[in-house]
């Protein structure tokens, strides 16, 4: 699939998007970087994507967090019985997770009655401390390193059953086996977004496997 990049001030069909999120999107359209102009229409079209970019994990977080917010607002509310997350963001380091969580918090402050929440379950601290990041009603977006998320999910302390968006930011720095197992625990018809600083036959094979049920990813590549 090929979609044209968005030009500044593009007119998007945002009829079903909450007013607060529509305002953020329209403001963002005025200052899109080249990779964002390529990636955003792919994400809004509901296609899986792999972005090969020279930036570090977390630098393009706003793009997929906007998508996470759109999907969260389109689902029924979180409850103690169904605490989420609806979006799972995997990053390669605690520092990247902290950066992505900060971006999400700033975005979700605008969510008003939608009251979107993010939890950072990355490494550092005990398992109990990390789980306290989730409120009684859970979190719409969980950010974690693959190892910590695997640890929590394998013990049924975090459920992946409501995840409709899987983001792997820095896939080139992660172990394929852990990602494959986590992918098996998430609904197969999910929307998948992958970001990498490099591209290889191994990553091509892994990305195809992670996106298998939702269709092969559209590849966007920006060179440094």
Backbone as a chain_set.jsonl record, in Angstrom:
{"seq": "XXXXXXXXXXXXXXXXXXXXXXXXXXXXXXXXXXXXXXXXXXXXXXXXXXXXXXXXXXXXXXXXXXXXXXXXXXXXXXXXXXXXXXXXXXXXXXXXXXXXXXXXXXXXXXXXXXXXXXXXXXXXXXXXXXXXXXXXXXXXXXXXXXXXXXXXXXXXXXXXXXXXXXXXXXXXXXXXXXXXXXXXXXXXXXXXXXXXXXXXXXXXXXXXXXXXXXXXXXXXXXXX", "coords": {"N": [[0.845, -1.186, 0.0], [0.39, 2.263, -0.716], [0.45, 5.512, 0.444], [-0.05, 8.999, 0.034], [2.125, 11.498, 1.489], [1.175, 13.645, 4.235], [0.425, 17.039, 3.769], [1.306, 20.204, 5.304], [-1.311, 21.604, 7.271], [-3.263, 19.952, 6.215], [-6.526, 18.728, 5.313], [-8.262, 16.678, 7.246], [-10.538, 13.925, 7.674], [-12.177, 14.031, 10.482], [-14.483, 13.44, 11.867], [-15.399, 11.546, 13.709], [-13.706, 11.825, 15.826], [-12.892, 12.754, 19.169], [-13.406, 16.109, 20.447], [-11.227, 17.308, 21.843], [-9.052, 15.816, 21.017], [-9.134, 16.158, 18.295], [-8.408, 18.828, 18.161], [-5.72, 18.714, 18.989], [-4.622, 17.142, 16.921], [-5.094, 18.765, 14.636], [-3.508, 20.945, 15.25], [-1.005, 19.728, 15.298], [-0.681, 19.06, 12.634], [0.309, 21.317, 11.459], [3.0, 21.353, 11.843], [4.428, 19.093, 10.949], [7.09, 16.736, 10.779], [9.113, 15.252, 8.139], [9.048, 12.336, 8.351], [6.843, 12.025, 9.972], [4.809, 13.087, 8.421], [4.677, 11.124, 6.505], [4.045, 8.877, 8.023], [1.698, 9.355, 9.575], [-0.767, 9.383, 7.91], [-0.839, 6.68, 7.203], [-1.195, 5.398, 9.662], [-3.672, 6.495, 10.438], [-5.256, 5.386, 8.521], [-5.575, 2.87, 9.4], [-3.696, 0.931, 8.889], [-1.066, -1.467, 9.365], [2.306, -0.606, 10.301], [5.797, -0.052, 9.649], [8.345, 1.928, 10.655], [11.367, 3.072, 9.641], [13.701, 4.827, 11.055], [16.144, 7.348, 11.898], [15.954, 8.386, 14.44], [15.921, 8.229, 18.067], [14.405, 5.745, 20.289], [11.173, 6.706, 21.336], [11.133, 9.313, 20.37], [9.323, 9.702, 18.332], [6.962, 9.395, 19.597], [4.526, 10.802, 19.959], [3.079, 10.424, 17.611], [2.136, 7.703, 17.562], [0.846, 7.683, 20.015], [-1.275, 9.436, 19.672], [-2.822, 7.846, 18.012], [-3.299, 5.745, 19.799], [-4.882, 7.088, 21.667], [-7.141, 7.715, 20.106], [-8.144, 5.144, 19.581], [-8.655, 4.25, 22.187], [-10.66, 6.01, 23.032], [-12.689, 5.123, 21.49], [-13.579, 2.8, 22.526], [-15.352, 0.829, 25.034], [-15.596, 1.886, 28.485], [-12.872, 1.474, 30.84], [-12.779, -0.922, 33.493], [-12.754, -2.382, 36.83], [-12.938, -5.086, 36.364], [-12.208, -5.232, 33.694], [-9.494, -3.942, 33.162], [-7.85, -2.907, 31.176], [-4.605, -2.753, 29.522], [-5.64, -0.796, 26.57], [-3.874, -0.118, 24.699], [-0.545, -1.053, 24.062], [2.739, -0.195, 24.602], [5.938, -0.967, 23.797], [9.26, -0.465, 24.71], [12.858, -0.169, 24.474], [14.336, 0.492, 26.73], [14.482, 1.702, 30.147], [14.743, 4.448, 30.247], [13.733, 5.295, 27.749], [11.088, 4.448, 28.068], [10.284, 6.131, 30.139], [10.4, 8.626, 28.872], [8.437, 8.294, 26.84], [6.183, 7.882, 28.419], [5.99, 10.376, 29.688], [5.351, 12.007, 27.479], [2.851, 10.918, 26.861], [1.395, 11.534, 29.199], [1.286, 14.347, 29.068], [-0.246, 14.633, 26.744], [-2.628, 13.301, 27.475], [-3.592, 14.851, 29.522], [-5.284, 16.606, 28.376], [-7.57, 15.236, 27.904], [-10.003, 15.395, 29.232], [-13.333, 14.514, 29.925], [-12.989, 11.988, 28.883], [-10.821, 11.027, 30.202], [-8.199, 9.694, 29.958], [-5.609, 7.371, 30.784], [-2.19, 6.583, 31.608], [0.29, 4.128, 32.272], [3.501, 3.455, 33.485], [5.335, 0.688, 33.344], [7.944, -0.125, 33.305], [11.368, -1.348, 33.864], [13.06, -1.217, 37.114], [12.546, -0.742, 40.487], [10.167, -2.645, 42.488], [7.971, -5.395, 41.552], [5.479, -5.033, 42.736], [5.485, -2.267, 43.235], [5.454, -1.275, 40.635], [2.992, -2.215, 39.714], [1.314, -0.643, 41.183], [1.25, 1.617, 39.712], [-0.861, 1.338, 38.096], [-4.2, 2.346, 38.274], [-7.264, 1.68, 40.188], [-9.046, 1.331, 38.162], [-7.373, 0.647, 36.141], [-5.281, 1.249, 33.213], [-5.269, 3.024, 30.133], [-3.149, 3.056, 28.358], [-0.247, 1.184, 28.48], [3.145, 1.348, 29.147], [6.195, -0.253, 28.698], [9.209, -2.214, 29.191], [10.088, -5.066, 27.184], [10.934, -7.3, 28.725], [10.048, -6.746, 31.393], [7.273, -6.508, 30.985], [6.686, -9.042, 30.006], [7.245, -10.547, 32.275], [5.229, -9.645, 34.061], [2.847, -10.181, 32.627], [2.998, -12.932, 32.232], [2.478, -13.865, 34.72], [-0.102, -13.244, 35.041], [-0.65, -10.694, 35.951], [-0.862, -8.454, 34.499], [-3.136, -7.871, 31.961], [-3.46, -8.68, 28.539], [-5.657, -8.808, 26.975], [-7.399, -6.799, 26.079], [-5.963, -5.292, 24.371], [-5.702, -3.384, 21.518], [-3.918, -2.035, 20.051], [-0.595, -2.429, 19.311], [2.579, -1.272, 19.917], [5.942, -1.253, 19.037], [8.708, 0.235, 19.872], [11.778, 0.712, 18.803], [12.517, -1.782, 17.854], [14.708, -3.019, 16.756], [16.483, -3.299, 18.805], [15.685, -5.244, 20.496], [14.924, -8.542, 21.825], [13.961, -11.085, 19.69], [12.538, -13.419, 20.423], [11.189, -12.847, 22.842], [9.441, -10.818, 21.989], [7.919, -12.209, 20.116], [6.565, -14.042, 21.741], [5.089, -12.332, 23.42], [3.542, -11.145, 21.442], [1.91, -13.299, 20.765], [0.184, -13.342, 22.887], [-1.57, -11.324, 22.562], [-4.528, -10.061, 21.021], [-5.075, -11.254, 17.72], [-6.005, -9.597, 15.637], [-5.098, -7.073, 16.058], [-3.863, -3.647, 15.747], [-0.71, -2.853, 14.552], [2.33, -1.186, 15.156], [5.597, -0.506, 14.304], [8.877, 0.608, 15.112], [12.167, 1.355, 14.106], [15.753, 1.667, 14.052], [17.265, 0.539, 12.147], [17.335, -1.8, 9.347], [16.838, -5.095, 8.361], [17.084, -8.464, 6.96], [16.3, -10.185, 9.032], [14.802, -8.518, 10.734], [12.789, -7.853, 8.969], [11.511, -10.301, 8.675], [10.655, -10.721, 11.315], [8.94, -8.515, 11.712], [6.955, -9.079, 9.846], [5.889, -11.366, 10.986], [4.873, -10.381, 13.431], [2.873, -8.773, 12.494], [1.148, -10.405, 11.186], [-1.665, -11.285, 11.163], [-2.992, -8.886, 10.807], [-2.214, -7.903, 8.393], [0.557, -7.271, 6.188], [3.087, -4.89, 7.131], [3.133, -1.402, 6.178], [5.981, 0.129, 4.923], [7.968, 2.768, 6.011], [10.679, 4.793, 5.406], [13.258, 6.805, 6.57], [16.201, 8.42, 5.963], [19.233, 9.302, 7.723]], "CA": [[0.0, 0.0, 0.0], [1.121, 3.519, -0.771], [-0.378, 6.671, 0.722], [0.736, 10.226, -0.071], [2.378, 12.166, 2.767], [0.302, 14.766, 4.544], [0.981, 18.386, 3.675], [0.881, 21.046, 6.416], [-2.691, 22.099, 7.229], [-4.133, 19.043, 5.463], [-7.889, 18.608, 5.81], [-8.541, 15.277, 7.541], [-11.885, 13.588, 8.108], [-12.056, 13.766, 11.915], [-15.84, 13.545, 12.404], [-15.612, 10.642, 14.837], [-12.65, 12.053, 16.802], [-13.291, 13.696, 20.223], [-13.008, 17.492, 20.17], [-9.906, 17.614, 22.395], [-8.052, 15.125, 20.206], [-9.174, 16.832, 17.005], [-7.632, 20.067, 18.315], [-4.305, 18.337, 19.009], [-4.257, 16.695, 15.579], [-5.067, 19.893, 13.715], [-2.328, 21.738, 15.599], [0.174, 18.958, 14.912], [-0.567, 19.07, 11.175], [1.011, 22.529, 11.033], [4.448, 21.244, 12.086], [4.842, 17.708, 10.738], [8.376, 16.416, 10.186], [8.896, 14.368, 6.984], [8.646, 10.983, 8.701], [5.497, 12.1, 10.528], [3.911, 13.296, 7.291], [4.549, 9.824, 5.849], [3.517, 7.856, 8.922], [0.376, 9.646, 10.125], [-1.897, 8.882, 7.105], [-0.835, 5.214, 7.265], [-1.804, 5.022, 10.936], [-5.082, 6.882, 10.442], [-5.95, 4.476, 7.602], [-5.722, 1.584, 10.062], [-2.723, -0.023, 8.365], [0.152, -1.73, 10.128], [3.407, 0.201, 9.773], [7.159, -0.131, 10.167], [9.065, 3.162, 10.347], [12.814, 2.966, 9.811], [14.067, 6.233, 11.266], [17.383, 7.491, 12.671], [15.685, 8.917, 15.774], [15.975, 7.288, 19.191], [13.081, 5.349, 20.773], [10.419, 7.718, 22.068], [11.102, 10.619, 19.705], [8.123, 9.791, 17.495], [5.901, 8.836, 20.428], [3.24, 11.484, 19.812], [2.356, 9.867, 16.472], [1.367, 6.506, 17.918], [-0.003, 7.971, 21.169], [-2.513, 9.98, 19.116], [-3.585, 6.684, 17.563], [-3.737, 5.047, 21.008], [-5.981, 7.86, 22.244], [-8.308, 7.543, 19.242], [-8.699, 3.811, 19.789], [-9.172, 4.163, 23.557], [-11.92, 6.76, 23.1], [-13.676, 4.413, 20.679], [-13.93, 1.567, 23.22], [-16.084, 1.037, 26.285], [-14.748, 2.338, 29.588], [-12.152, 0.49, 31.638], [-13.387, -1.257, 34.782], [-11.896, -3.271, 37.629], [-12.958, -6.403, 35.722], [-11.514, -5.079, 32.42], [-8.684, -2.747, 33.456], [-6.929, -2.518, 30.114], [-4.621, -1.597, 28.629], [-6.106, -0.938, 25.192], [-2.672, 0.057, 23.875], [0.693, -1.492, 24.7], [3.933, 0.367, 23.971], [7.169, -1.607, 24.261], [10.481, 0.267, 24.377], [14.011, -1.004, 24.808], [15.029, 0.902, 27.946], [13.698, 2.435, 31.131], [14.783, 5.861, 29.873], [12.778, 5.489, 26.657], [9.747, 4.306, 28.642], [9.999, 7.352, 30.897], [10.148, 9.684, 27.894], [7.154, 8.025, 26.194], [5.147, 8.103, 29.435], [5.869, 11.818, 29.861], [4.61, 12.506, 26.321], [1.463, 10.474, 27.015], [0.773, 12.298, 30.284], [0.996, 15.687, 28.561], [-1.346, 14.511, 25.804], [-3.856, 12.849, 28.13], [-4.091, 15.926, 30.37], [-6.315, 17.312, 27.607], [-8.633, 14.304, 27.519], [-11.265, 15.768, 29.869], [-14.231, 13.458, 30.411], [-12.483, 10.682, 28.461], [-9.951, 10.676, 31.332], [-7.256, 8.656, 29.561], [-4.543, 7.159, 31.759], [-1.02, 5.835, 31.162], [1.09, 3.538, 33.348], [4.849, 3.051, 33.103], [5.668, -0.539, 34.075], [9.295, -0.52, 32.91], [12.249, -1.824, 34.919], [13.327, -0.325, 38.23], [11.513, -0.916, 41.491], [9.612, -3.988, 42.608], [6.772, -5.665, 40.776], [4.348, -4.412, 43.432], [5.554, -0.825, 43.003], [5.055, -1.008, 39.267], [1.566, -2.456, 39.565], [0.6, 0.481, 41.78], [1.105, 2.634, 38.675], [-2.206, 1.139, 37.548], [-5.247, 2.694, 39.225], [-8.256, 0.622, 40.343], [-9.653, 1.138, 36.85], [-6.353, 0.31, 35.164], [-4.703, 2.293, 32.374], [-5.543, 2.827, 28.711], [-1.863, 2.793, 27.707], [0.838, 0.68, 29.319], [4.48, 1.464, 28.555], [7.053, -1.188, 29.428], [10.221, -2.966, 28.462], [9.558, -6.412, 26.931], [11.225, -8.226, 29.831], [9.158, -6.493, 32.527], [5.901, -6.819, 30.602], [6.591, -10.507, 29.943], [7.219, -11.009, 33.66], [3.925, -9.337, 34.647], [1.775, -10.853, 31.89], [3.104, -14.381, 32.43], [1.916, -14.137, 36.051], [-1.474, -12.756, 34.958], [-0.775, -9.448, 36.697], [-1.281, -7.501, 33.475], [-3.863, -8.577, 30.915], [-3.316, -8.145, 27.177], [-6.846, -9.208, 26.227], [-8.089, -5.661, 25.473], [-5.018, -4.522, 23.554], [-6.011, -3.282, 20.09], [-2.768, -1.381, 19.415], [0.731, -2.825, 19.792], [3.681, -0.459, 19.401], [7.282, -1.68, 19.438], [9.555, 1.38, 19.532], [13.15, 0.263, 18.983], [12.454, -3.234, 17.677], [16.038, -3.508, 16.406], [17.266, -3.455, 20.032], [14.975, -6.175, 21.372], [15.037, -9.959, 21.518], [12.83, -11.537, 18.888], [11.752, -14.451, 21.104], [10.284, -12.205, 23.804], [8.402, -10.115, 21.242], [7.038, -13.206, 19.506], [5.69, -14.603, 22.764], [4.134, -11.291, 23.796], [2.604, -11.013, 20.333], [0.961, -14.406, 20.821], [-0.756, -13.112, 23.991], [-2.413, -10.19, 22.2], [-5.491, -10.422, 19.981], [-4.374, -11.272, 16.428], [-6.469, -8.553, 14.71], [-4.624, -5.782, 16.559], [-3.126, -2.706, 14.897], [0.687, -2.966, 14.975], [3.227, -0.129, 14.689], [6.966, -0.845, 14.667], [9.873, 1.625, 14.798], [13.507, 0.773, 14.147], [16.822, 2.512, 13.502], [17.926, -0.199, 11.062], [16.458, -2.732, 8.647], [17.591, -6.288, 7.972], [16.188, -9.59, 6.663], [15.76, -10.715, 10.279], [13.744, -7.616, 11.184], [11.69, -7.979, 8.006], [10.8, -11.531, 9.019], [10.005, -10.518, 12.608], [7.831, -7.577, 11.548], [5.892, -9.789, 9.141], [5.272, -12.28, 11.937], [4.106, -9.613, 14.416], [1.743, -8.132, 11.809], [0.614, -11.426, 10.288], [-3.125, -11.315, 11.048], [-3.522, -7.585, 10.411], [-1.675, -7.506, 7.096], [1.958, -6.851, 6.202], [3.186, -3.465, 7.428], [3.623, -0.422, 5.208], [7.3, 0.538, 5.376], [8.381, 4.16, 5.822], [12.117, 4.857, 5.724], [13.879, 8.128, 6.501], [17.635, 8.277, 6.199], [19.825, 10.419, 8.457]], "C": [[0.88, 1.235, 0.0], [0.148, 4.659, -0.53], [0.481, 7.913, 0.604], [0.973, 10.838, 1.288], [1.42, 13.319, 2.966], [1.053, 16.075, 4.385], [0.54, 19.178, 4.903], [-0.538, 21.565, 6.188], [-3.61, 21.233, 6.364], [-5.511, 18.965, 6.127], [-8.211, 17.133, 5.995], [-9.998, 15.102, 7.939], [-11.81, 13.135, 9.568], [-13.42, 13.808, 12.602], [-16.03, 12.716, 13.669], [-14.592, 10.849, 15.963], [-13.139, 13.041, 17.869], [-12.699, 15.076, 19.995], [-11.598, 17.791, 20.656], [-8.803, 17.009, 21.529], [-7.99, 15.735, 18.804], [-8.329, 18.109, 17.045], [-6.136, 19.778, 18.297], [-3.838, 17.949, 17.613], [-4.131, 17.86, 14.604], [-3.874, 20.805, 13.989], [-1.058, 21.044, 15.135], [0.399, 19.004, 13.408], [0.2, 20.283, 10.65], [2.523, 22.4, 11.155], [4.951, 19.81, 11.938], [6.264, 17.624, 10.188], [8.139, 15.409, 9.059], [8.42, 12.967, 7.349], [7.227, 10.972, 9.254], [4.459, 12.288, 9.427], [3.684, 12.002, 6.516], [3.776, 8.847, 6.725], [2.067, 8.102, 9.326], [-0.773, 9.151, 9.236], [-1.983, 7.36, 7.082], [-1.529, 4.75, 8.538], [-3.291, 5.324, 10.948], [-5.906, 5.995, 9.508], [-6.126, 3.079, 8.21], [-4.765, 0.516, 9.586], [-1.587, -0.256, 9.355], [1.312, -0.985, 9.481], [4.721, -0.165, 10.43], [7.875, 1.132, 9.71], [10.54, 2.947, 10.656], [13.35, 4.389, 9.857], [15.338, 6.318, 12.104], [17.168, 7.969, 14.099], [15.725, 7.818, 16.827], [14.56, 6.913, 19.617], [12.432, 6.452, 21.601], [10.272, 9.036, 21.349], [9.884, 10.798, 18.81], [6.885, 9.342, 18.274], [4.547, 9.493, 20.197], [2.423, 10.889, 18.676], [1.52, 8.656, 16.898], [0.511, 6.714, 19.166], [-1.307, 8.64, 20.743], [-3.42, 8.842, 18.65], [-4.126, 5.903, 18.762], [-4.929, 5.757, 21.641], [-7.256, 7.691, 21.42], [-8.956, 6.183, 19.477], [-9.302, 3.664, 21.181], [-10.521, 4.854, 23.681], [-13.043, 6.049, 22.356], [-14.135, 3.118, 21.342], [-14.72, 1.876, 24.485], [-15.1, 1.265, 27.431], [-14.04, 1.176, 30.274], [-12.884, 0.274, 32.967], [-12.402, -2.105, 35.581], [-11.836, -4.655, 37.01], [-12.219, -6.382, 34.394], [-10.645, -3.824, 32.49], [-7.759, -2.283, 32.333], [-5.572, -3.187, 30.303], [-5.305, -1.889, 27.293], [-4.952, -0.734, 24.214], [-1.45, -0.334, 24.689], [1.875, -0.95, 23.915], [5.162, -0.281, 24.601], [8.359, -0.783, 23.788], [11.661, -0.476, 24.966], [14.671, -0.655, 26.13], [14.092, 1.64, 28.881], [13.639, 3.917, 30.772], [13.778, 6.159, 28.758], [11.347, 5.397, 27.169], [9.343, 5.557, 29.408], [9.655, 8.5, 29.96], [8.778, 9.52, 27.234], [6.011, 8.285, 27.168], [4.914, 9.593, 29.658], [5.07, 12.443, 28.715], [3.131, 12.146, 26.436], [0.739, 11.28, 28.093], [0.396, 13.705, 29.817], [-0.191, 15.662, 27.594], [-2.658, 14.223, 26.526], [-4.404, 13.874, 29.125], [-5.241, 16.669, 29.695], [-7.578, 16.477, 27.438], [-9.964, 14.526, 28.23], [-12.066, 14.586, 30.353], [-13.798, 12.07, 29.952], [-11.481, 10.132, 29.469], [-8.993, 9.52, 31.01], [-6.092, 8.59, 30.545], [-3.417, 6.327, 31.15], [-0.286, 5.306, 32.385], [2.43, 3.097, 32.785], [5.249, 1.857, 33.958], [7.068, -1.04, 33.732], [10.126, -0.909, 34.125], [12.542, -0.779, 35.973], [12.206, -0.446, 39.243], [10.962, -2.329, 41.47], [8.383, -4.151, 41.725], [5.563, -4.98, 41.4], [4.315, -2.907, 43.204], [5.078, -0.485, 41.601], [3.555, -1.193, 39.079], [0.734, -1.348, 40.199], [0.475, 1.648, 40.808], [-0.27, 2.522, 38.01], [-3.217, 1.518, 38.627], [-6.22, 1.528, 39.35], [-8.931, 0.312, 39.014], [-8.613, 0.906, 35.75], [-5.806, 1.514, 34.415], [-5.002, 1.976, 30.922], [-4.269, 2.464, 27.948], [-0.876, 2.302, 28.754], [2.129, 0.766, 28.521], [5.411, 0.575, 29.364], [8.18, -1.684, 28.546], [9.679, -4.383, 28.247], [9.772, -7.368, 28.104], [10.271, -8.016, 30.99], [7.714, -6.84, 32.177], [5.686, -8.324, 30.53], [6.473, -11.084, 31.35], [5.826, -10.829, 34.261], [2.802, -10.108, 33.953], [1.805, -12.361, 32.107], [2.549, -14.803, 33.781], [0.494, -13.599, 36.173], [-1.696, -11.493, 35.793], [-1.071, -8.264, 35.781], [-1.942, -8.309, 32.373], [-3.672, -7.885, 29.57], [-4.569, -8.356, 26.343], [-7.541, -8.042, 25.532], [-7.182, -4.838, 24.559], [-5.43, -4.568, 22.085], [-4.884, -2.597, 19.324], [-1.485, -1.845, 20.092], [1.777, -1.966, 19.105], [4.993, -1.038, 19.923], [8.253, -0.609, 18.952], [11.008, 1.022, 19.845], [13.257, -1.236, 18.819], [13.825, -3.824, 17.351], [16.909, -3.752, 17.63], [16.671, -4.502, 20.966], [15.138, -7.612, 20.901], [13.775, -10.435, 20.809], [11.94, -12.512, 19.653], [10.748, -13.851, 22.078], [9.142, -11.5, 23.093], [7.409, -11.096, 20.623], [6.068, -13.778, 20.535], [4.655, -13.579, 23.222], [3.094, -11.097, 22.7], [1.537, -12.097, 20.335], [-0.101, -14.197, 21.897], [-1.744, -11.986, 23.692], [-3.317, -10.594, 21.048], [-4.87, -10.281, 18.586], [-4.796, -10.151, 15.479], [-6.054, -7.153, 15.149], [-4.008, -4.929, 15.445], [-1.691, -2.686, 15.415], [1.533, -1.879, 14.321], [4.629, -0.433, 15.21], [7.887, 0.301, 14.262], [11.26, 1.037, 15.021], [14.516, 1.759, 13.587], [17.54, 1.827, 12.346], [16.931, -1.171, 10.447], [17.3, -3.886, 8.128], [16.61, -7.391, 7.613], [15.545, -10.169, 7.92], [14.612, -9.852, 10.804], [12.541, -7.67, 10.249], [10.845, -9.204, 8.343], [10.023, -11.366, 10.325], [8.793, -9.598, 12.473], [6.66, -8.239, 10.835], [5.156, -10.727, 10.093], [4.39, -11.528, 12.938], [2.852, -9.007, 13.797], [0.893, -9.131, 11.028], [-0.895, -11.324, 10.084], [-3.691, -9.992, 10.537], [-3.014, -7.102, 9.075], [-0.246, -7.013, 7.212], [2.056, -5.351, 6.378], [3.633, -2.645, 6.232], [4.933, 0.124, 5.749], [7.562, 2.003, 5.004], [9.837, 4.242, 6.247], [12.628, 6.271, 5.516], [15.345, 7.982, 6.848], [18.18, 9.521, 6.886], [20.639, 11.294, 7.51]], "O": [[1.948, 1.269, 0.611], [-0.867, 4.767, -1.218], [1.635, 7.897, 1.031], [0.121, 10.723, 2.169], [0.914, 13.9, 2.005], [2.197, 16.197, 4.824], [-0.494, 18.864, 5.492], [-0.916, 21.917, 5.07], [-4.613, 21.718, 5.841], [-5.64, 19.117, 7.341], [-8.411, 16.413, 5.017], [-10.618, 16.02, 8.475], [-11.428, 12.001, 9.856], [-13.515, 14.167, 13.776], [-16.734, 13.13, 14.589], [-14.614, 10.116, 16.952], [-13.737, 14.06, 17.527], [-11.618, 15.207, 19.42], [-10.84, 18.463, 19.955], [-7.75, 17.618, 21.334], [-6.919, 15.817, 18.202], [-7.625, 18.429, 16.087], [-5.369, 20.505, 17.666], [-2.774, 18.382, 17.172], [-3.171, 17.933, 13.837], [-3.297, 21.371, 13.061], [-0.138, 21.692, 14.636], [1.542, 18.99, 12.951], [0.686, 20.27, 9.519], [3.258, 23.237, 10.632], [5.799, 19.364, 12.71], [6.615, 18.341, 9.252], [7.086, 14.774, 9.015], [7.489, 12.453, 6.73], [6.483, 10.017, 9.031], [3.367, 11.724, 9.488], [2.617, 11.805, 5.934], [2.95, 8.079, 6.23], [1.285, 7.155, 9.411], [-1.699, 8.538, 9.766], [-3.073, 6.804, 6.956], [-2.346, 3.829, 8.51], [-4.089, 4.51, 11.413], [-7.118, 5.866, 9.684], [-6.753, 2.21, 7.604], [-4.978, -0.67, 9.838], [-1.197, 0.651, 10.091], [1.315, -0.755, 8.272], [4.768, -0.538, 11.602], [7.998, 1.379, 8.51], [10.911, 2.673, 11.797], [13.441, 5.067, 8.834], [15.583, 5.447, 12.938], [18.106, 7.961, 14.896], [15.581, 6.635, 16.518], [13.615, 7.655, 19.35], [13.073, 7.055, 22.462], [9.376, 9.815, 21.675], [9.46, 11.925, 18.558], [5.878, 8.956, 17.68], [3.521, 8.814, 20.235], [1.195, 10.849, 18.76], [0.322, 8.601, 16.618], [-0.464, 5.988, 19.359], [-2.339, 8.436, 21.382], [-4.631, 8.872, 18.867], [-5.271, 5.452, 18.747], [-5.872, 5.112, 22.098], [-8.34, 7.539, 21.984], [-10.18, 6.082, 19.563], [-10.343, 3.026, 21.342], [-11.423, 4.352, 24.352], [-14.218, 6.345, 22.572], [-14.981, 2.409, 20.796], [-14.758, 3.015, 24.951], [-13.931, 0.888, 27.352], [-14.534, 0.048, 30.289], [-13.525, 1.185, 33.49], [-11.351, -2.497, 35.075], [-10.814, -5.335, 37.107], [-11.655, -7.4, 33.992], [-11.006, -2.777, 31.952], [-6.967, -1.36, 32.527], [-5.415, -4.076, 31.14], [-5.524, -3.043, 26.925], [-5.036, -1.126, 23.05], [-1.338, 0.014, 25.864], [2.007, -1.205, 22.718], [5.392, -0.153, 25.803], [8.457, -0.443, 22.609], [11.495, -1.314, 25.852], [15.494, -1.429, 26.619], [13.045, 2.14, 28.469], [12.612, 4.567, 30.967], [13.058, 7.156, 28.815], [10.487, 6.176, 26.756], [8.194, 5.993, 29.335], [8.724, 9.261, 30.223], [8.041, 10.495, 27.085], [4.984, 8.846, 26.785], [3.771, 10.028, 29.801], [4.217, 13.301, 28.943], [2.262, 12.967, 26.143], [-0.416, 11.663, 27.906], [-0.686, 14.197, 30.135], [-1.038, 16.555, 27.619], [-3.684, 14.832, 26.222], [-5.562, 13.777, 29.531], [-6.069, 17.286, 30.365], [-8.563, 16.963, 26.883], [-10.961, 13.903, 27.866], [-11.562, 13.748, 31.1], [-14.189, 11.073, 30.559], [-11.309, 8.918, 29.581], [-8.979, 8.501, 31.701], [-5.646, 9.61, 31.071], [-3.653, 5.479, 30.29], [-0.246, 5.968, 33.422], [2.493, 2.447, 31.741], [5.478, 1.999, 35.159], [7.352, -2.232, 33.852], [9.666, -0.819, 35.263], [12.304, 0.41, 35.759], [11.037, -0.274, 38.898], [11.246, -3.111, 40.563], [7.828, -3.176, 41.219], [4.724, -4.417, 40.696], [3.246, -2.33, 43.003], [4.367, 0.501, 41.412], [2.916, -0.418, 38.367], [-0.413, -1.129, 39.81], [-0.309, 2.567, 41.041], [-0.774, 3.488, 37.437], [-3.108, 1.065, 39.766], [-6.038, 0.498, 38.7], [-9.339, -0.823, 38.765], [-8.939, 0.962, 34.565], [-5.854, 2.644, 34.901], [-4.994, 0.814, 30.517], [-4.302, 1.666, 27.012], [-0.694, 2.937, 29.793], [2.203, 0.32, 27.376], [5.415, 0.644, 30.593], [8.121, -1.59, 27.32], [8.882, -4.857, 29.057], [8.886, -8.155, 28.435], [9.733, -8.984, 31.527], [7.004, -7.414, 33.003], [4.64, -8.829, 30.937], [5.69, -12.004, 31.585], [5.298, -11.743, 34.894], [1.905, -10.629, 34.616], [0.754, -13.001, 32.162], [2.19, -15.965, 33.972], [-0.051, -13.508, 37.273], [-2.799, -11.253, 36.282], [-1.482, -7.2, 36.243], [-1.391, -9.305, 31.902], [-3.718, -6.659, 29.478], [-4.558, -8.113, 25.137], [-8.203, -8.241, 24.513], [-7.596, -3.803, 24.037], [-5.501, -5.638, 21.48], [-4.889, -2.577, 18.093], [-1.312, -1.675, 21.299], [1.86, -1.929, 17.877], [5.132, -1.283, 21.121], [8.581, -0.551, 17.768], [11.419, 1.027, 21.005], [13.995, -1.896, 19.55], [14.08, -4.995, 17.634], [17.975, -4.356, 17.509], [17.11, -4.631, 22.109], [15.447, -7.869, 19.737], [12.661, -10.208, 21.281], [10.715, -12.443, 19.545], [9.597, -14.285, 22.14], [7.997, -11.571, 23.538], [6.205, -10.844, 20.609], [4.89, -13.978, 20.24], [3.483, -13.911, 23.393], [1.911, -10.909, 22.983], [0.394, -11.85, 19.954], [-1.171, -14.803, 21.834], [-2.651, -11.727, 24.482], [-2.918, -11.383, 20.191], [-4.206, -9.282, 18.309], [-4.022, -9.782, 14.595], [-6.599, -6.16, 14.666], [-3.682, -5.419, 14.364], [-1.482, -2.517, 16.617], [1.473, -1.669, 13.11], [4.827, -0.598, 16.414], [7.708, 0.9, 13.202], [11.498, 0.319, 15.991], [14.177, 2.591, 12.746], [18.331, 2.456, 11.643], [15.824, -1.348, 10.956], [18.353, -3.675, 7.526], [15.424, -7.281, 7.922], [14.39, -10.594, 7.892], [13.589, -10.366, 11.256], [11.4, -7.546, 10.694], [9.616, -9.152, 8.302], [8.88, -11.809, 10.437], [7.74, -9.867, 13.051], [5.503, -7.994, 11.177], [3.935, -10.863, 10.012], [3.291, -11.979, 13.259], [1.874, -8.754, 14.5], [0.003, -8.726, 10.281], [-1.358, -11.28, 8.944], [-4.748, -9.972, 9.907], [-3.347, -5.993, 8.657], [0.126, -6.406, 8.216], [1.228, -4.607, 5.854], [4.399, -3.109, 5.388], [4.999, 0.539, 6.906], [7.401, 2.414, 3.855], [10.187, 3.802, 7.342], [12.464, 6.862, 4.449], [15.688, 7.474, 7.915], [17.688, 10.631, 6.685], [21.22, 12.292, 7.937]]}, "num_chains": 1, "name": "protein.A"}
